[in-house]
CSV table of C-alpha atoms in Angstrom, one decimal:
chain,number,residue,atom,x,y,z
A,167,MET,CA,16.2,-159.5,-128.8
A,168,LYS,CA,19.8,-160.9,-128.7
A,169,ASP,CA,21.3,-157.5,-130.2
A,170,ASP,CA,19.4,-155.8,-127.8
A,171,LYS,CA,21.1,-157.4,-124.7
A,172,CYS,CA,23.9,-157.1,-126.2
A,173,GLY,CA,23.7,-153.3,-126.7
A,174,VAL,CA,22.4,-153.1,-123.3
A,175,ALA,CA,25.3,-154.8,-122.2
A,176,ARG,CA,27.6,-152.7,-123.6
A,177,VAL,CA,26.1,-149.6,-122.6
A,178,ALA,CA,26.1,-150.8,-118.7
A,179,THR,CA,29.7,-151.4,-119.1
A,180,ARG,CA,30.4,-148.2,-120.1
A,181,ILE,CA,28.4,-146.6,-117.7
A,182,MET,CA,30.1,-148.7,-115.1
A,183,THR,CA,33.4,-148.1,-116.5
A,184,ILE,CA,32.6,-144.0,-116.4
A,185,CYS,CA,31.4,-144.5,-112.7
A,186,ALA,CA,34.5,-146.2,-111.8
A,187,LEU,CA,36.9,-143.6,-113.5
A,188,PHE,CA,34.6,-140.7,-111.8
A,189,ALA,CA,35.1,-142.4,-108.5
A,190,GLY,CA,38.9,-142.5,-109.0
A,191,LEU,CA,38.9,-139.4,-109.9
A,192,LEU,CA,37.1,-138.1,-106.9
A,193,VAL,CA,39.2,-140.2,-104.6
A,194,GLY,CA,42.1,-138.7,-106.2
A,195,GLY,CA,40.8,-135.2,-105.8
A,196,SER,CA,40.0,-135.5,-102.2
A,197,ALA,CA,43.0,-136.8,-101.2
A,198,ALA,CA,45.2,-134.3,-102.8
A,199,PHE,CA,42.3,-131.4,-101.4
A,200,ALA,CA,42.8,-133.2,-98.0
A,201,GLU,CA,46.8,-132.6,-98.2
A,202,PRO,CA,47.3,-129.4,-96.3
A,203,LEU,CA,49.1,-126.8,-97.9
A,204,LYS,CA,52.8,-126.9,-96.6
A,205,ILE,CA,54.3,-123.4,-95.6
A,206,ARG,CA,58.2,-123.0,-95.2
A,207,ILE,CA,58.9,-119.7,-93.4
A,208,GLY,CA,62.4,-118.9,-92.4
A,209,TRP,CA,63.8,-117.3,-89.0
A,210,ILE,CA,67.3,-116.5,-87.8
A,211,VAL,CA,67.2,-115.8,-84.2
A,212,ALA,CA,64.6,-116.9,-81.0
A,213,PRO,CA,63.0,-115.5,-79.2
A,214,ALA,CA,63.7,-112.0,-81.0
A,215,GLU,CA,61.3,-114.1,-83.9
A,216,LEU,CA,58.5,-115.8,-82.6
A,217,THR,CA,58.6,-118.2,-85.8
A,218,PRO,CA,59.7,-121.2,-84.3
A,219,TYR,CA,57.3,-121.5,-81.3
A,220,MET,CA,54.5,-119.1,-82.1
A,221,PHE,CA,51.8,-121.7,-83.3
A,222,SER,CA,53.0,-124.1,-80.7
A,223,LYS,CA,50.3,-123.4,-78.3
A,224,GLU,CA,47.1,-125.2,-79.2
A,225,GLY,CA,44.2,-123.1,-80.2
A,226,ILE,CA,46.0,-120.1,-81.6
A,227,ALA,CA,46.5,-121.2,-85.0
A,228,VAL,CA,43.3,-123.4,-85.4
A,229,HIS,CA,43.5,-124.4,-89.1
A,230,ASN,CA,47.6,-125.6,-88.7
A,231,GLY,CA,48.0,-129.4,-89.7
A,232,ILE,CA,44.2,-129.0,-91.3
A,233,SER,CA,44.5,-126.8,-94.3
A,234,TYR,CA,47.9,-125.8,-93.8
A,235,THR,CA,51.1,-126.8,-91.9
A,236,LEU,CA,53.7,-124.3,-90.8
A,237,GLU,CA,57.3,-125.5,-91.5
A,238,PRO,CA,59.6,-123.0,-89.6
A,239,ILE,CA,63.3,-123.5,-91.2
A,240,HIS,CA,66.5,-121.6,-89.8
A,241,PHE,CA,68.9,-119.7,-91.6
A,242,GLN,CA,72.0,-117.7,-89.8
A,243,GLY,CA,71.2,-114.9,-91.6
A,244,SER,CA,68.8,-113.1,-94.2
A,245,PRO,CA,71.2,-113.3,-97.3
A,246,MET,CA,70.8,-117.1,-97.3
A,247,GLU,CA,67.2,-116.8,-97.1
A,248,VAL,CA,67.3,-114.9,-100.7
A,249,THR,CA,69.0,-117.7,-102.1
A,250,ALA,CA,66.2,-120.2,-100.7
A,251,ALA,CA,63.5,-118.2,-101.8
A,252,GLN,CA,65.3,-118.1,-105.1
A,253,THR,CA,65.4,-121.8,-105.7
A,254,GLY,CA,61.9,-122.7,-104.4
A,255,ASP,CA,63.0,-123.9,-101.1
A,256,LEU,CA,61.4,-121.0,-98.9
A,257,ASP,CA,57.8,-119.8,-98.9
A,258,ILE,CA,58.0,-116.7,-96.4
A,259,ALA,CA,61.4,-115.2,-96.0
A,260,VAL,CA,62.6,-112.6,-93.0
A,261,PHE,CA,64.6,-110.0,-95.3
A,262,GLY,CA,65.8,-107.1,-93.8
A,263,SER,CA,66.6,-103.8,-95.8
A,264,THR,CA,69.5,-104.9,-97.4
A,265,SER,CA,68.7,-108.6,-97.9
A,266,PHE,CA,65.0,-107.1,-99.8
A,267,ALA,CA,67.3,-105.3,-102.2
A,268,ILE,CA,69.3,-108.0,-103.1
A,269,ALA,CA,66.5,-110.5,-103.4
A,270,VAL,CA,64.8,-108.0,-105.7
A,271,LEU,CA,67.5,-106.6,-107.7
A,272,ASN,CA,70.2,-109.5,-107.8
A,273,ALA,CA,67.9,-112.3,-107.1
A,274,GLY,CA,65.5,-111.6,-109.6
A,275,LEU,CA,62.6,-112.0,-107.1
A,276,THR,CA,60.6,-109.3,-108.0
A,277,ASP,CA,56.9,-110.8,-107.4
A,278,ARG,CA,58.0,-110.8,-103.3
A,279,ARG,CA,55.6,-108.8,-101.3
A,280,ILE,CA,55.6,-107.8,-97.8
A,281,ILE,CA,53.1,-109.1,-95.4
A,282,ALA,CA,54.2,-108.2,-92.1
A,283,ASP,CA,56.8,-105.8,-90.6
A,284,GLU,CA,58.8,-107.5,-87.9
A,285,VAL,CA,61.5,-104.8,-86.8
A,286,GLN,CA,62.0,-101.3,-87.6
A,287,ASP,CA,65.5,-100.6,-86.8
A,288,GLY,CA,66.9,-97.3,-85.8
A,289,VAL,CA,63.6,-95.9,-84.5
A,290,PRO,CA,64.5,-93.9,-81.1
A,291,GLY,CA,63.5,-95.5,-77.8
A,292,TRP,CA,63.6,-98.9,-79.7
A,293,SER,CA,66.4,-101.7,-79.3
A,294,GLY,CA,68.3,-102.8,-82.5
A,295,PRO,CA,71.4,-104.6,-83.2
A,296,GLU,CA,74.1,-103.5,-80.9
A,297,PHE,CA,77.7,-103.6,-82.0
A,298,ARG,CA,79.8,-104.4,-78.7
A,299,VAL,CA,83.4,-104.7,-77.2
A,300,LEU,CA,85.1,-105.5,-73.9
A,301,ASN,CA,85.0,-102.8,-71.0
A,302,ASP,CA,88.5,-103.5,-70.3
A,303,GLY,CA,89.8,-104.2,-73.9
A,304,PRO,CA,91.8,-102.7,-76.3
A,305,ILE,CA,88.8,-101.1,-78.2
A,306,LYS,CA,88.1,-97.6,-77.3
A,307,THR,CA,87.1,-96.0,-80.2
A,308,ILE,CA,86.2,-97.1,-83.6
A,309,ASP,CA,89.2,-96.5,-85.2
A,310,ASP,CA,91.0,-98.8,-82.8
A,311,LEU,CA,89.0,-101.7,-85.0
A,312,ARG,CA,91.8,-101.4,-87.5
A,313,GLY,CA,93.6,-104.8,-87.9
A,314,LYS,CA,90.9,-106.6,-85.6
A,315,VAL,CA,88.2,-109.1,-85.8
A,316,LEU,CA,84.7,-108.8,-86.4
A,317,ALA,CA,82.0,-111.1,-85.8
A,318,THR,CA,78.5,-110.7,-87.7
A,319,ASN,CA,75.8,-113.7,-88.2
A,320,GLY,CA,75.6,-113.1,-92.2
A,321,PHE,CA,77.4,-111.8,-94.8
A,322,GLY,CA,75.2,-109.1,-96.6
A,323,GLY,CA,72.9,-108.8,-94.0
A,324,GLU,CA,71.7,-105.6,-92.5
A,325,ALA,CA,73.8,-105.6,-89.3
A,326,ASP,CA,76.5,-106.9,-91.5
A,327,MET,CA,75.9,-103.8,-93.9
A,328,ALA,CA,75.5,-101.3,-90.9
A,329,VAL,CA,79.2,-102.4,-89.8
A,330,LYS,CA,80.7,-102.3,-93.1
A,331,LEU,CA,79.4,-98.5,-93.7
A,332,MET,CA,80.4,-97.5,-90.2
A,333,LEU,CA,84.3,-98.6,-90.7
A,334,GLN,CA,83.9,-97.1,-94.2
A,335,LYS,CA,83.2,-93.7,-92.9
A,336,HIS,CA,86.5,-94.6,-91.2
A,337,LYS,CA,88.6,-95.2,-94.3
A,338,MET,CA,89.0,-99.1,-93.2
A,339,ALA,CA,87.9,-101.7,-95.9
A,340,VAL,CA,86.7,-105.8,-95.0
A,341,ASN,CA,89.5,-107.9,-95.5
A,342,HIS,CA,92.0,-105.4,-95.8
A,343,ASP,CA,92.2,-103.1,-92.6
A,344,TYR,CA,89.8,-105.4,-90.8
A,345,THR,CA,88.9,-109.3,-90.7
A,346,GLU,CA,85.4,-110.3,-90.5
A,347,ILE,CA,83.7,-113.8,-89.6
A,348,GLU,CA,80.6,-115.4,-89.6
A,349,ALA,CA,78.6,-116.8,-86.4
A,350,GLU,CA,75.4,-117.6,-85.0
A,351,MET,CA,73.5,-115.0,-82.7
A,352,ALA,CA,73.7,-117.2,-79.8
A,353,ASN,CA,77.4,-117.6,-80.2
A,354,MET,CA,78.2,-113.9,-80.2
A,355,ASN,CA,78.9,-113.5,-76.5
A,356,ALA,CA,80.9,-116.4,-75.9
A,357,LEU,CA,83.4,-114.9,-78.8
A,358,LEU,CA,83.6,-111.6,-77.1
A,359,LEU,CA,84.2,-113.0,-73.5
A,360,GLY,CA,86.8,-115.6,-75.1
A,361,HIS,CA,88.7,-112.9,-77.0
A,362,LYS,CA,87.7,-114.6,-80.1
A,363,ALA,CA,86.4,-111.3,-81.6
A,364,ASP,CA,87.2,-108.3,-80.7
A,365,LEU,CA,83.8,-106.7,-81.6
A,366,VAL,CA,80.4,-108.8,-82.0
A,367,THR,CA,76.8,-108.0,-83.0
A,368,ALA,CA,74.3,-108.5,-79.8
A,369,ILE,CA,70.7,-108.9,-80.2
A,370,HIS,CA,67.8,-109.3,-77.7
A,371,PRO,CA,68.1,-111.5,-75.6
A,372,PHE,CA,71.6,-112.4,-75.5
A,373,GLN,CA,72.6,-108.7,-75.2
A,374,ASP,CA,70.7,-108.6,-71.7
A,375,ILE,CA,72.6,-112.0,-69.9
A,376,PRO,CA,74.1,-110.1,-66.6
A,377,ASP,CA,77.6,-111.4,-67.3
A,378,PHE,CA,78.0,-110.0,-70.8
A,379,ALA,CA,76.1,-106.7,-70.3
A,380,GLU,CA,78.1,-106.3,-67.5
A,381,LYS,CA,81.4,-107.0,-69.0
A,382,THR,CA,80.6,-105.0,-72.1
A,383,HIS,CA,79.3,-101.9,-73.8
A,384,ASN,CA,78.3,-100.5,-76.9
A,385,LEU,CA,80.6,-99.2,-79.6
A,386,PHE,CA,78.2,-97.9,-81.9
A,387,THR,CA,74.6,-99.1,-82.8
A,388,SER,CA,72.9,-99.5,-86.1
A,389,GLY,CA,70.7,-96.5,-85.5
């Protein structure tokens, strides 16, 4: 009888141990399951992009903060997003036509998939990047940009490549026949009006600010 009681006690202890382990696994699994998935999404300029505040109104994204959390991350240009995507620091990236090619061919991100189409640049009747100069400035034609300073938001980005292509057609190479500097889109107006750059990239809504729109004009567009 004593051996039977010991045997029962050992079995009971094992069952209790297994139950305790199983309960621990359940608690740990529940905690892991309850943790919202973090979705890191890049953006360059607002309000041209709605990313920073598109879920700010309560009730639009009903599962934000429950099954996932949206983490908008600001970048100056899409080439910087290529690097972040390559290092695993960005889940959804905003790529232009040039940076998408760089991501696939140069960075080896062959598993990239397009999930949304935000901009169709160069489509007649729709606004895209404008490359503006001062009305009363010395730049009257593209050839007048020789020896001048041009501002772009990111080297290698879509707008930057449009500028490089246009000036290449006019036999000008970057850092040889003209100088390029990087600046935030929101700072382009001040650079041009302050005579810190001779040509800047202008997009909505900055291109529509009355003082800037009145004193500048398009030299050419990416379209």
